[in-house]
Tab-separated table of C-alpha atoms in Angstrom:
chain	number	residue	atom	x	y	z
A	1405	SER	CA	0.332	20.272	4.086
A	1406	TYR	CA	2.530	23.534	5.381
A	1407	ASN	CA	5.764	23.923	5.597
A	1408	ILE	CA	6.108	26.044	9.388
A	1409	ASN	CA	9.114	27.665	10.396
A	1410	PHE	CA	8.644	26.952	14.421
A	1411	ASP	CA	10.865	29.564	15.694
A	1412	THR	CA	9.367	32.008	14.241
A	1413	TYR	CA	6.083	30.741	13.533
A	1414	ASP	CA	5.617	32.151	9.356
A	1415	VAL	CA	4.694	29.318	6.745
A	1416	THR	CA	6.770	29.599	4.212
A	1417	ASP	CA	4.965	27.049	1.710
A	1418	GLN	CA	1.358	25.479	1.309
A	1419	ARG	CA	0.829	22.473	-0.531
A	1420	ASN	CA	-2.607	20.907	-1.742
A	1421	LEU	CA	-1.765	16.667	-0.475
A	1422	LEU	CA	-5.322	15.603	-1.491
A	1423	PRO	CA	-7.056	16.030	-5.369
A	1424	SER	CA	-10.651	17.521	-5.557
A	1425	LEU	CA	-12.751	14.918	-4.401
A	1426	ARG	CA	-15.958	15.425	-6.386
A	1427	HIS	CA	-15.774	14.660	-9.636
A	1428	ALA	CA	-17.390	17.706	-12.025
A	1429	THR	CA	-18.199	15.755	-14.654
A	1430	THR	CA	-20.150	12.705	-13.185
A	1431	GLY	CA	-21.016	14.896	-9.639
A	1432	LYS	CA	-19.762	11.222	-7.814
A	1433	ARG	CA	-17.630	12.588	-4.548
A	1434	ILE	CA	-16.817	11.310	-0.969
A	1435	ARG	CA	-17.150	14.419	1.615
A	1436	PRO	CA	-14.269	14.969	4.244
A	1437	VAL	CA	-14.960	15.324	7.811
A	1438	ASP	CA	-12.713	15.032	9.843
A	1439	VAL	CA	-8.642	14.186	9.636
A	1440	ARG	CA	-6.765	13.162	12.040
A	1441	MET	CA	-2.826	11.105	12.093
A	1442	SER	CA	-3.078	7.525	12.705
A	1443	PRO	CA	-2.819	6.187	16.219
A	1444	LEU	CA	-0.112	3.400	14.816
A	1445	GLY	CA	1.939	6.253	14.270
A	1446	ASP	CA	2.733	5.142	10.143
A	1447	GLY	CA	2.944	8.495	9.163
A	1448	SER	CA	-0.605	7.726	7.893
A	1449	LEU	CA	-3.913	10.098	7.972
A	1450	LEU	CA	-7.618	9.051	9.267
A	1451	MET	CA	-10.633	10.673	7.340
A	1452	THR	CA	-13.712	10.240	8.088
A	1453	ALA	CA	-16.240	10.956	5.028
A	1454	ASP	CA	-19.992	11.548	5.617
A	1455	ARG	CA	-20.660	10.756	1.956
A	1456	ASP	CA	-19.393	7.839	-0.678
A	1457	ASP	CA	-20.544	7.754	-3.942
A	1458	ILE	CA	-18.146	5.311	-5.084
A	1459	SER	CA	-18.870	3.038	-1.992
A	1460	THR	CA	-21.163	0.110	-3.533
A	1461	SER	CA	-22.549	-1.040	-0.027
A	1462	THR	CA	-24.044	2.542	1.162
A	1463	ARG	CA	-23.274	6.259	-0.373
A	1464	GLY	CA	-22.985	6.754	3.382
A	1465	GLY	CA	-18.789	7.393	3.769
A	1466	GLY	CA	-16.913	5.581	6.355
A	1467	LEU	CA	-12.806	5.455	7.999
A	1468	TYR	CA	-10.408	5.750	5.579
A	1469	ARG	CA	-6.988	6.239	5.742
A	1470	ILE	CA	-4.465	7.839	3.069
A	1471	ARG	CA	-1.372	6.994	2.993
A	1472	ARG	CA	1.167	7.891	0.730
A	1473	ARG	CA	2.059	5.372	-2.528
A	1474	ARG	CA	3.985	2.713	-2.472
A	1475	SER	CA	5.391	1.007	-5.681
A	1476	GLY	CA	2.669	-2.163	-6.725
A	1477	ASP	CA	-0.450	-0.036	-5.396
A	1478	ASN	CA	-2.404	0.372	-8.332
A	1479	SER	CA	-4.695	-2.984	-7.006
A	1480	ASN	CA	-6.757	-4.061	-4.029
A	1481	THR	CA	-4.304	-6.463	-3.018
A	1482	ASN	CA	-5.051	-6.284	0.286
A	1483	ASN	CA	-8.518	-8.342	0.950
A	1484	ASN	CA	-9.287	-6.099	4.522
A	1485	ALA	CA	-9.577	-2.630	3.551
A	1486	THR	CA	-10.553	-1.413	-0.147
A	1487	MET	CA	-8.251	1.102	-2.019
A	1488	ILE	CA	-10.270	3.782	-3.618
A	1489	ASP	CA	-9.544	4.542	-7.389
A	1490	LEU	CA	-9.698	8.580	-7.419
A	1491	ALA	CA	-9.478	8.663	-10.760
A	1492	ASP	CA	-13.875	8.089	-9.561
A	1493	VAL	CA	-13.573	11.498	-8.130
A	1494	ASN	CA	-11.273	13.251	-9.913
A	1495	THR	CA	-11.705	14.634	-13.468
A	1496	SER	CA	-7.935	16.119	-13.645
A	1497	GLY	CA	-6.349	13.220	-12.543
A	1498	GLU	CA	-4.376	15.411	-10.263
A	1499	ASN	CA	-2.864	13.400	-7.573
A	1500	PRO	CA	-0.591	15.965	-5.550
A	1501	GLY	CA	0.663	14.626	-2.208
A	1502	ASN	CA	1.443	10.575	-4.464
A	1503	VAL	CA	-1.337	9.115	-1.930
A	1504	VAL	CA	-3.431	6.104	-1.984
A	1505	ILE	CA	-7.245	6.177	-0.342
A	1506	GLU	CA	-8.237	2.893	2.037
A	1507	LEU	CA	-11.708	2.334	2.758
A	1508	ILE	CA	-10.913	0.693	6.744
A	1509	ALA	CA	-14.493	0.640	7.467
A	1510	ASP	CA	-18.218	1.207	6.092
A	1511	ILE	CA	-20.375	3.899	8.859
A	1512	PRO	CA	-22.637	5.605	7.369
A	1513	CYS	CA	-22.795	9.498	8.332
A	1514	ALA	CA	-19.486	8.936	9.832
A	1515	ARG	CA	-18.510	12.765	11.738
A	1516	GLN	CA	-16.077	13.146	13.821
A	1517	ILE	CA	-12.487	10.603	15.129
A	1518	THR	CA	-11.183	10.248	18.542
A	1519	VAL	CA	-8.353	8.179	19.736
A	1520	SER	CA	-8.562	6.015	23.421
A	1521	THR	CA	-6.120	7.349	25.321
A	1522	ASP	CA	-5.823	3.131	26.638
A	1523	ASN	CA	-5.553	1.905	24.207
A	1524	PRO	CA	-4.762	3.850	21.209
A	1525	ARG	CA	-5.586	0.731	18.339
A	1526	LEU	CA	-8.783	1.872	19.608
A	1527	VAL	CA	-10.166	4.673	17.013
A	1528	TYR	CA	-14.478	5.768	18.307
A	1529	VAL	CA	-16.049	7.105	15.423
A	1530	SER	CA	-19.230	9.474	15.655
A	1531	SER	CA	-22.142	9.815	13.016
A	1532	PHE	CA	-24.989	12.377	12.591
A	1533	GLY	CA	-27.884	11.355	10.229
A	1534	GLY	CA	-28.257	14.855	9.199
A	1535	PHE	CA	-25.900	15.848	6.496
A	1536	CYS	CA	-26.191	11.795	4.952
A	1537	PRO	CA	-27.464	10.323	1.625
A	1538	ALA	CA	-27.564	6.692	3.301
A	1539	ARG	CA	-30.595	5.325	4.903
A	1540	GLY	CA	-31.032	4.599	8.704
A	1541	GLY	CA	-27.276	6.105	8.828
A	1542	GLY	CA	-26.472	8.085	11.665
A	1543	ASN	CA	-26.096	9.146	15.149
A	1544	ARG	CA	-24.236	6.363	16.677
A	1545	ILE	CA	-20.249	6.145	18.323
A	1546	TRP	CA	-18.640	3.343	17.020
A	1547	VAL	CA	-15.402	1.674	17.873
A	1548	VAL	CA	-13.058	0.141	15.410
A	1549	GLU	CA	-10.267	-1.468	16.255
A	1550	LEU	CA	-7.057	-1.336	13.631
A	1551	ASN	CA	-4.885	-4.225	12.926
A	1552	ASP	CA	-0.920	-3.944	14.285
A	1553	ASP	CA	-0.311	-4.533	10.437
A	1554	MET	CA	-1.220	-1.097	8.936
A	1555	GLN	CA	2.091	-0.421	8.289
A	1556	ASN	CA	2.977	-2.907	6.173
A	1557	ASN	CA	-0.089	-2.214	4.430
A	1558	SER	CA	-2.872	-4.717	5.551
A	1559	GLY	CA	-5.059	-2.274	8.181
A	1560	ASN	CA	-8.461	-3.706	8.394
A	1561	MET	CA	-11.249	-3.098	11.080
A	1562	VAL	CA	-11.207	-5.560	13.027
A	1563	ARG	CA	-13.936	-5.319	14.551
A	1564	SER	CA	-16.846	-2.126	15.145
A	1565	PHE	CA	-19.210	-1.640	17.865
A	1566	ASN	CA	-22.259	0.885	17.029
């Protein structure tokens, strides 16, 4: 993240928001591809990854939400989104932005994110199998409908089509 003086366009400060998402010892990682602001206006970010060694369903990544950690965020209290344990992909235990990463939707080989201009709850995610370790993943467009309750920590993928 950056602090920018928009009068002079000077960058006055730069900080990491996320820790490294690759575990130095085990090699397990989440490989981010695209990041954008959540269209729901809740202050969170949406991120795609085309590789996720933590996910139990595939190694192909998905659509994630990155948000500020709140009290009580130490376990998966939300049945619709899976909280990622940063210790699985970070050996140093750092979390400079005090964030939580949640897997919203398993999407093998997820790449770019765009949002519908007609309905900001509809998020389009493209996938490409050329760089992806998941079998049968890629070369599709996924439509994810975000739940309005994401602002209250109960976000989920309502539907996806490919």
